[in-house]
Structures are given as C-alpha cells and as structure tokens.
PDB file of C-alpha atoms in Angstrom:
ATOM      1  CA  MET A 770    -142.679-146.506 101.522  1.00  0.00           C
ATOM      2  CA  ILE A 771    -142.695-145.794  98.143  1.00  0.00           C
ATOM      3  CA  ILE A 772    -139.400-144.426  96.343  1.00  0.00           C
ATOM      4  CA  VAL A 773    -139.571-142.960  92.984  1.00  0.00           C
ATOM      5  CA  HIS A 774    -136.660-141.548  90.549  1.00  0.00           C
ATOM      6  CA  ALA A 775    -138.319-139.927  87.856  1.00  0.00           C
ATOM      7  CA  THR A 776    -135.774-139.012  84.940  1.00  0.00           C
ATOM      8  CA  PHE A 777    -136.121-136.187  82.567  1.00  0.00           C
ATOM      9  CA  HIS A 778    -134.020-135.796  79.364  1.00  0.00           C
ATOM     10  CA  VAL A 779    -134.930-132.052  78.510  1.00  0.00           C
ATOM     11  CA  ASN A 780    -134.828-129.952  75.402  1.00  0.00           C
ATOM     12  CA  PRO A 781    -131.680-128.116  75.496  1.00  0.00           C
ATOM     13  CA  ALA A 782    -133.564-124.743  74.313  1.00  0.00           C
ATOM     14  CA  LYS A 783    -136.333-124.645  77.131  1.00  0.00           C
ATOM     15  CA  GLU A 784    -133.703-126.216  80.159  1.00  0.00           C
ATOM     16  CA  ALA A 785    -133.923-123.122  81.732  1.00  0.00           C
ATOM     17  CA  GLU A 786    -137.830-122.917  81.287  1.00  0.00           C
ATOM     18  CA  PHE A 787    -138.576-126.218  82.790  1.00  0.00           C
ATOM     19  CA  VAL A 788    -136.565-126.281  85.847  1.00  0.00           C
ATOM     20  CA  SER A 789    -138.252-123.262  86.874  1.00  0.00           C
ATOM     21  CA  SER A 790    -141.728-124.809  85.636  1.00  0.00           C
ATOM     22  CA  LEU A 791    -140.808-127.179  88.637  1.00  0.00           C
ATOM     23  CA  THR A 792    -141.038-124.942  91.126  1.00  0.00           C
ATOM     24  CA  PRO A 793    -144.541-124.756  92.403  1.00  0.00           C
ATOM     25  CA  LEU A 794    -144.735-128.694  91.738  1.00  0.00           C
ATOM     26  CA  ILE A 795    -141.928-129.547  93.791  1.00  0.00           C
ATOM     27  CA  ALA A 796    -143.126-126.766  96.569  1.00  0.00           C
ATOM     28  CA  ALA A 797    -146.412-128.275  96.897  1.00  0.00           C
ATOM     29  CA  SER A 798    -145.366-131.981  96.754  1.00  0.00           C
ATOM     30  CA  GLN A 799    -143.155-131.270  99.638  1.00  0.00           C
ATOM     31  CA  ALA A 800    -146.260-129.682 101.353  1.00  0.00           C
ATOM     32  CA  GLU A 801    -147.887-133.151 101.028  1.00  0.00           C
ATOM     33  CA  GLU A 802    -149.152-134.839 104.329  1.00  0.00           C
ATOM     34  CA  GLY A 803    -147.736-138.425 102.754  1.00  0.00           C
ATOM     35  CA  ASN A 804    -144.436-136.765 101.338  1.00  0.00           C
ATOM     36  CA  ILE A 805    -141.111-137.584 103.673  1.00  0.00           C
ATOM     37  CA  SER A 806    -139.067-135.965 100.305  1.00  0.00           C
ATOM     38  CA  TYR A 807    -139.345-134.498  96.882  1.00  0.00           C
ATOM     39  CA  ASP A 808    -136.318-133.240  95.479  1.00  0.00           C
ATOM     40  CA  LEU A 809    -135.036-132.471  92.129  1.00  0.00           C
ATOM     41  CA  HIS A 810    -131.335-133.137  90.557  1.00  0.00           C
ATOM     42  CA  LYS A 811    -128.911-132.529  87.131  1.00  0.00           C
ATOM     43  CA  ALA A 812    -127.299-135.747  86.412  1.00  0.00           C
ATOM     44  CA  VAL A 813    -123.121-135.162  86.467  1.00  0.00           C
ATOM     45  CA  GLY A 814    -121.768-136.175  83.770  1.00  0.00           C
ATOM     46  CA  ARG A 815    -125.018-136.180  81.315  1.00  0.00           C
ATOM     47  CA  GLU A 816    -126.062-133.479  80.130  1.00  0.00           C
ATOM     48  CA  HIS A 817    -129.588-132.004  80.159  1.00  0.00           C
ATOM     49  CA  VAL A 818    -131.021-134.743  82.331  1.00  0.00           C
ATOM     50  CA  TYR A 819    -132.408-134.031  85.311  1.00  0.00           C
ATOM     51  CA  THR A 820    -134.025-136.593  88.079  1.00  0.00           C
ATOM     52  CA  MET A 821    -136.531-135.810  90.979  1.00  0.00           C
ATOM     53  CA  VAL A 822    -135.438-138.553  94.147  1.00  0.00           C
ATOM     54  CA  GLU A 823    -138.828-138.675  95.814  1.00  0.00           C
ATOM     55  CA  VAL A 824    -139.975-140.818  98.683  1.00  0.00           C
ATOM     56  CA  TRP A 825    -143.262-141.282 100.298  1.00  0.00           C
ATOM     57  CA  ARG A 826    -145.128-142.743 103.108  1.00  0.00           C
ATOM     58  CA  ASP A 827    -147.162-145.525 100.860  1.00  0.00           C
ATOM     59  CA  GLN A 828    -149.064-145.805  98.095  1.00  0.00           C
ATOM     60  CA  GLU A 829    -151.935-144.198  98.744  1.00  0.00           C
ATOM     61  CA  ALA A 830    -149.885-140.725  99.341  1.00  0.00           C
ATOM     62  CA  THR A 831    -148.317-141.278  95.782  1.00  0.00           C
ATOM     63  CA  ALA A 832    -152.191-141.923  94.494  1.00  0.00           C
ATOM     64  CA  ILE A 833    -152.991-138.510  96.282  1.00  0.00           C
ATOM     65  CA  HIS A 834    -150.196-137.046  94.418  1.00  0.00           C
ATOM     66  CA  ASN A 835    -150.796-138.236  91.127  1.00  0.00           C
ATOM     67  CA  LYS A 836    -154.272-136.809  90.829  1.00  0.00           C
ATOM     68  CA  SER A 837    -153.050-133.895  92.682  1.00  0.00           C
ATOM     69  CA  GLU A 838    -153.645-130.318  90.729  1.00  0.00           C
ATOM     70  CA  HIS A 839    -149.857-129.507  90.957  1.00  0.00           C
ATOM     71  CA  PHE A 840    -149.051-132.774  89.676  1.00  0.00           C
ATOM     72  CA  THR A 841    -151.529-132.748  86.861  1.00  0.00           C
ATOM     73  CA  ALA A 842    -151.127-129.006  85.659  1.00  0.00           C
ATOM     74  CA  PHE A 843    -147.489-130.619  85.500  1.00  0.00           C
ATOM     75  CA  ALA A 844    -147.863-133.405  83.415  1.00  0.00           C
ATOM     76  CA  ALA A 845    -149.929-132.088  81.289  1.00  0.00           C
ATOM     77  CA  THR A 846    -147.245-129.502  79.928  1.00  0.00           C
ATOM     78  CA  ALA A 847    -143.745-131.797  80.450  1.00  0.00           C
ATOM     79  CA  ALA A 848    -144.069-133.663  77.644  1.00  0.00           C
ATOM     80  CA  GLU A 849    -143.287-129.916  75.757  1.00  0.00           C
ATOM     81  CA  TYR A 850    -140.005-129.861  77.623  1.00  0.00           C
ATOM     82  CA  LEU A 851    -138.674-133.330  76.933  1.00  0.00           C
ATOM     83  CA  THR A 852    -136.829-134.865  74.362  1.00  0.00           C
ATOM     84  CA  ALA A 853    -137.433-138.483  75.429  1.00  0.00           C
ATOM     85  CA  PRO A 854    -140.422-140.022  77.662  1.00  0.00           C
ATOM     86  CA  LEU A 855    -139.981-139.722  81.048  1.00  0.00           C
ATOM     87  CA  ASP A 856    -138.494-142.714  82.620  1.00  0.00           C
ATOM     88  CA  ILE A 857    -139.899-143.433  86.150  1.00  0.00           C
ATOM     89  CA  GLN A 858    -138.122-145.901  88.381  1.00  0.00           C
ATOM     90  CA  ALA A 859    -140.383-146.912  91.176  1.00  0.00           C
ATOM     91  CA  PHE A 860    -139.944-149.232  93.934  1.00  0.00           C
ATOM     92  CA  GLU A 861    -141.683-150.493  97.304  1.00  0.00           C
ATOM     93  CA  GLY A 862    -139.636-150.899 100.748  1.00  0.00           C
ATOM     94  CA  GLN A 863    -138.554-149.862 103.786  1.00  0.00           C
ATOM     95  CA  ALA A 864    -136.199-147.725 105.170  1.00  0.00           C
ATOM     96  CA  LEU A 865    -132.871-150.038 106.618  1.00  0.00           C
ATOM     97  CA  SER A 866    -131.408-148.511 109.994  1.00  0.00           C
TER      98      SER A 866
ATOM     99  CA  MET B 914    -133.381-154.722  95.794  1.00  0.00           C
ATOM    100  CA  ILE B 915    -131.386-151.981  97.857  1.00  0.00           C
ATOM    101  CA  ILE B 916    -131.650-148.575  97.012  1.00  0.00           C
ATOM    102  CA  VAL B 917    -129.528-145.847  98.437  1.00  0.00           C
ATOM    103  CA  HIS B 918    -129.582-142.291  98.503  1.00  0.00           C
ATOM    104  CA  ALA B 919    -126.109-140.790  99.331  1.00  0.00           C
ATOM    105  CA  THR B 920    -126.310-137.065 100.006  1.00  0.00           C
ATOM    106  CA  PHE B 921    -122.714-135.048 100.113  1.00  0.00           C
ATOM    107  CA  HIS B 922    -122.163-131.923 101.490  1.00  0.00           C
ATOM    108  CA  VAL B 923    -119.140-130.562  99.680  1.00  0.00           C
ATOM    109  CA  ASN B 924    -116.630-127.888 101.057  1.00  0.00           C
ATOM    110  CA  PRO B 925    -116.557-125.699  97.983  1.00  0.00           C
ATOM    111  CA  ALA B 926    -113.138-124.664  97.700  1.00  0.00           C
ATOM    112  CA  LYS B 927    -112.625-128.780  97.264  1.00  0.00           C
ATOM    113  CA  GLU B 928    -116.017-129.016  95.236  1.00  0.00           C
ATOM    114  CA  ALA B 929    -114.297-129.419  91.625  1.00  0.00           C
ATOM    115  CA  GLU B 930    -111.892-132.201  93.214  1.00  0.00           C
ATOM    116  CA  PHE B 931    -114.761-133.179  94.979  1.00  0.00           C
ATOM    117  CA  VAL B 932    -117.061-134.229  91.895  1.00  0.00           C
ATOM    118  CA  SER B 933    -113.462-136.217  89.449  1.00  0.00           C
ATOM    119  CA  SER B 934    -112.498-137.525  92.898  1.00  0.00           C
ATOM    120  CA  LEU B 935    -115.765-139.479  92.451  1.00  0.00           C
ATOM    121  CA  THR B 936    -114.763-140.869  88.534  1.00  0.00           C
ATOM    122  CA  PRO B 937    -113.110-143.895  89.165  1.00  0.00           C
ATOM    123  CA  LEU B 938    -115.754-144.991  91.762  1.00  0.00           C
ATOM    124  CA  ILE B 939    -118.793-144.397  89.858  1.00  0.00           C
ATOM    125  CA  ALA B 940    -116.783-146.520  87.029  1.00  0.00           C
ATOM    126  CA  ALA B 941    -116.078-149.446  89.083  1.00  0.00           C
ATOM    127  CA  SER B 942    -119.091-149.638  91.403  1.00  0.00           C
ATOM    128  CA  GLN B 943    -121.429-149.604  88.114  1.00  0.00           C
ATOM    129  CA  ALA B 944    -119.008-152.609  86.640  1.00  0.00           C
ATOM    130  CA  GLU B 945    -120.035-154.620  89.597  1.00  0.00           C
ATOM    131  CA  GLU B 946    -122.209-157.541  88.805  1.00  0.00           C
ATOM    132  CA  GLY B 947    -125.131-156.807  91.670  1.00  0.00           C
ATOM    133  CA  ASN B 948    -124.809-153.176  90.629  1.00  0.00           C
ATOM    134  CA  ILE B 949    -128.279-151.888  88.486  1.00  0.00           C
ATOM    135  CA  SER B 950    -127.296-148.169  88.946  1.00  0.00           C
ATOM    136  CA  TYR B 951    -125.144-145.923  90.341  1.00  0.00           C
ATOM    137  CA  ASP B 952    -125.212-142.037  89.143  1.00  0.00           C
ATOM    138  CA  LEU B 953    -123.925-139.191  90.999  1.00  0.00           C
ATOM    139  CA  HIS B 954    -126.415-135.946  90.723  1.00  0.00           C
ATOM    140  CA  LYS B 955    -126.223-132.342  91.668  1.00  0.00           C
ATOM    141  CA  ALA B 956    -128.866-130.892  93.670  1.00  0.00           C
ATOM    142  CA  VAL B 957    -130.723-128.068  92.127  1.00  0.00           C
ATOM    143  CA  GLY B 958    -131.815-124.874  94.078  1.00  0.00           C
ATOM    144  CA  ARG B 959    -128.857-126.209  96.825  1.00  0.00           C
ATOM    145  CA  GLU B 960    -125.472-125.466  96.835  1.00  0.00           C
ATOM    146  CA  HIS B 961    -122.368-127.867  96.953  1.00  0.00           C
ATOM    147  CA  VAL B 962    -124.915-130.978  97.743  1.00  0.00           C
ATOM    148  CA  TYR B 963    -124.441-134.096  95.565  1.00  0.00           C
ATOM    149  CA  THR B 964    -126.352-137.087  95.737  1.00  0.00           C
ATOM    150  CA  MET B 965    -125.690-140.666  94.784  1.00  0.00           C
ATOM    151  CA  VAL B 966    -128.784-142.246  93.408  1.00  0.00           C
ATOM    152  CA  GLU B 967    -127.793-146.052  93.987  1.00  0.00           C
ATOM    153  CA  VAL B 968    -129.830-149.304  92.790  1.00  0.00           C
ATOM    154  CA  TRP B 969    -128.288-153.080  94.082  1.00  0.00           C
ATOM    155  CA  ARG B 970    -129.196-156.322  93.458  1.00  0.00           C
ATOM    156  CA  ASP B 971    -129.580-157.220  96.826  1.00  0.00           C
ATOM    157  CA  GLN B 972    -127.943-156.783 100.221  1.00  0.00           C
ATOM    158  CA  GLU B 973    -125.154-159.001  99.540  1.00  0.00           C
ATOM    159  CA  ALA B 974    -124.169-156.783  96.549  1.00  0.00           C
ATOM    160  CA  THR B 975    -124.142-153.737  98.927  1.00  0.00           C
ATOM    161  CA  ALA B 976    -121.756-155.405 101.312  1.00  0.00           C
ATOM    162  CA  ILE B 977    -119.519-156.572  98.655  1.00  0.00           C
ATOM    163  CA  HIS B 978    -119.765-152.873  97.430  1.00  0.00           C
ATOM    164  CA  ASN B 979    -118.859-152.117 100.862  1.00  0.00           C
ATOM    165  CA  LYS B 980    -115.539-153.747 101.647  1.00  0.00           C
ATOM    166  CA  SER B 981    -114.117-152.988  97.645  1.00  0.00           C
ATOM    167  CA  GLU B 982    -111.211-151.446  96.753  1.00  0.00           C
ATOM    168  CA  HIS B 983    -112.670-148.932  94.955  1.00  0.00           C
ATOM    169  CA  PHE B 984    -115.324-147.759  97.663  1.00  0.00           C
ATOM    170  CA  THR B 985    -112.648-148.529 100.349  1.00  0.00           C
ATOM    171  CA  ALA B 986    -110.042-146.167  99.144  1.00  0.00           C
ATOM    172  CA  PHE B 987    -112.902-143.720  98.164  1.00  0.00           C
ATOM    173  CA  ALA B 988    -114.287-143.777 101.946  1.00  0.00           C
ATOM    174  CA  ALA B 989    -110.610-142.933 103.289  1.00  0.00           C
ATOM    175  CA  THR B 990    -110.798-139.803 101.430  1.00  0.00           C
ATOM    176  CA  ALA B 991    -114.329-138.801 101.433  1.00  0.00           C
ATOM    177  CA  ALA B 992    -113.991-136.339 105.030  1.00  0.00           C
ATOM    178  CA  GLU B 993    -111.679-134.371 103.700  1.00  0.00           C
ATOM    179  CA  TYR B 994    -114.351-132.465 100.927  1.00  0.00           C
ATOM    180  CA  LEU B 995    -117.206-132.841 103.329  1.00  0.00           C
ATOM    181  CA  THR B 996    -118.458-130.255 105.413  1.00  0.00           C
ATOM    182  CA  ALA B 997    -121.013-132.035 106.895  1.00  0.00           C
ATOM    183  CA  PRO B 998    -121.587-136.284 107.482  1.00  0.00           C
ATOM    184  CA  LEU B 999    -122.398-138.105 105.109  1.00  0.00           C
ATOM    185  CA  ASP B1000    -125.820-138.695 104.975  1.00  0.00           C
ATOM    186  CA  ILE B1001    -127.631-141.982 103.714  1.00  0.00           C
ATOM    187  CA  GLN B1002    -130.983-142.948 103.394  1.00  0.00           C
ATOM    188  CA  ALA B1003    -131.108-146.873 102.233  1.00  0.00           C
ATOM    189  CA  PHE B1004    -133.955-148.613 101.573  1.00  0.00           C
ATOM    190  CA  GLU B1005    -134.777-152.488 100.589  1.00  0.00           C
ATOM    191  CA  GLY B1006    -137.706-153.346  98.424  1.00  0.00           C
ATOM    192  CA  GLN B1007    -138.904-154.404  95.153  1.00  0.00           C
ATOM    193  CA  ALA B1008    -139.625-152.327  91.872  1.00  0.00           C
ATOM    194  CA  LEU B1009    -143.561-151.616  91.194  1.00  0.00           C
ATOM    195  CA  SER B1010    -144.001-152.397  87.545  1.00  0.00           C
TER     196      SER B1010
END
C-alpha cells in the first residue's frame, strides 16, 4: 500500500475556490481502480491548511493516478491557490490488523 | 514507521467540547520522543467527522503512547463524544523519498 499525506497551505483569499476546485479531483480519484481512500481534511488549529489523506493499493496505482487527466489538470492550477510549496509525505507499507 | 489515521464521528451537541478535550492529548503526544507528527483534521464535505493523522517512529513508540497517561485519560472519556466506534487505520511502512 501507498499512504500519502499531501498538505496544502492555501491563500485565504482563494480558499473557498480552492476547496471547490478539488471536488472533481476527489471524485475521480476515489473512482480509480487502485484507490482505497482519498479524503480532504482541514487542519484544526492551523488556519488555511488542508491535507489530502490518501491510501492506494500500490505504486502502480499512484503512477496511474499521477498521469491521470484529473490529477494533471489539478496540478497545473494548484500553485495559484497556494502560499507555500505542496508538502507531500508518502509511505510504502502494509495495513496493521 | 507507523502511520495511523484515527477517525472520530462526533456528536454534534458535543463537538466543540470534543475538539478542546483533544488539546492536552495532542500537545503531549507531539512531545513524545517516538512521535514524528500528530495532527487533528476536520473532514471536508462530511459533517462532524475528524481524523487524527499520526506518524510514529516504530511500534515501540506507539506501544508507549497507548500506555501513556494522556492517551489512556482521553480513551477513557472519548466514547461519550462519539456517535460511532473509533475507526483506526494503522500501517507499518517506510517513507518514500
């Protein structure tokens, strides 16, 4: 499995637009055959910080995702919403029962 | 590394109290020697759902955390805030560069 925590520091002036811009990305990513979960969260106690918490079946699934139309379209526009570089923490591992 | 996604479905009537009850737990957990990150997030698009996104050095670190005073004190009261059982997804793995 691949676990990804992608953290976005968002321009307050564009926050609502940013969140709604993610709707098609979230829906399409959750529908991908190799996706296990793909959920957007807002940090508690830190303003304008969001984290996408993702779990994928394997590296092949993330490679397919990263080349997908919905991800590349989002990646092309993301920078205009952010006040800091996208912070991606990715891990390869297996579920603990 | 151990990655944990602990998801809480919170009683709307007790939501503010729940979030503030987590403050000492979060501070003490982040201070633990084996902790890498321990952050609370509110789900976007799902009401009253929170996820603690945690990264620990190893299983020994999580064992120490689970026996800690701050975690056991929280665990003893958590049920009164929740409308569903605590959903814990845990993974053992290593960071991808």
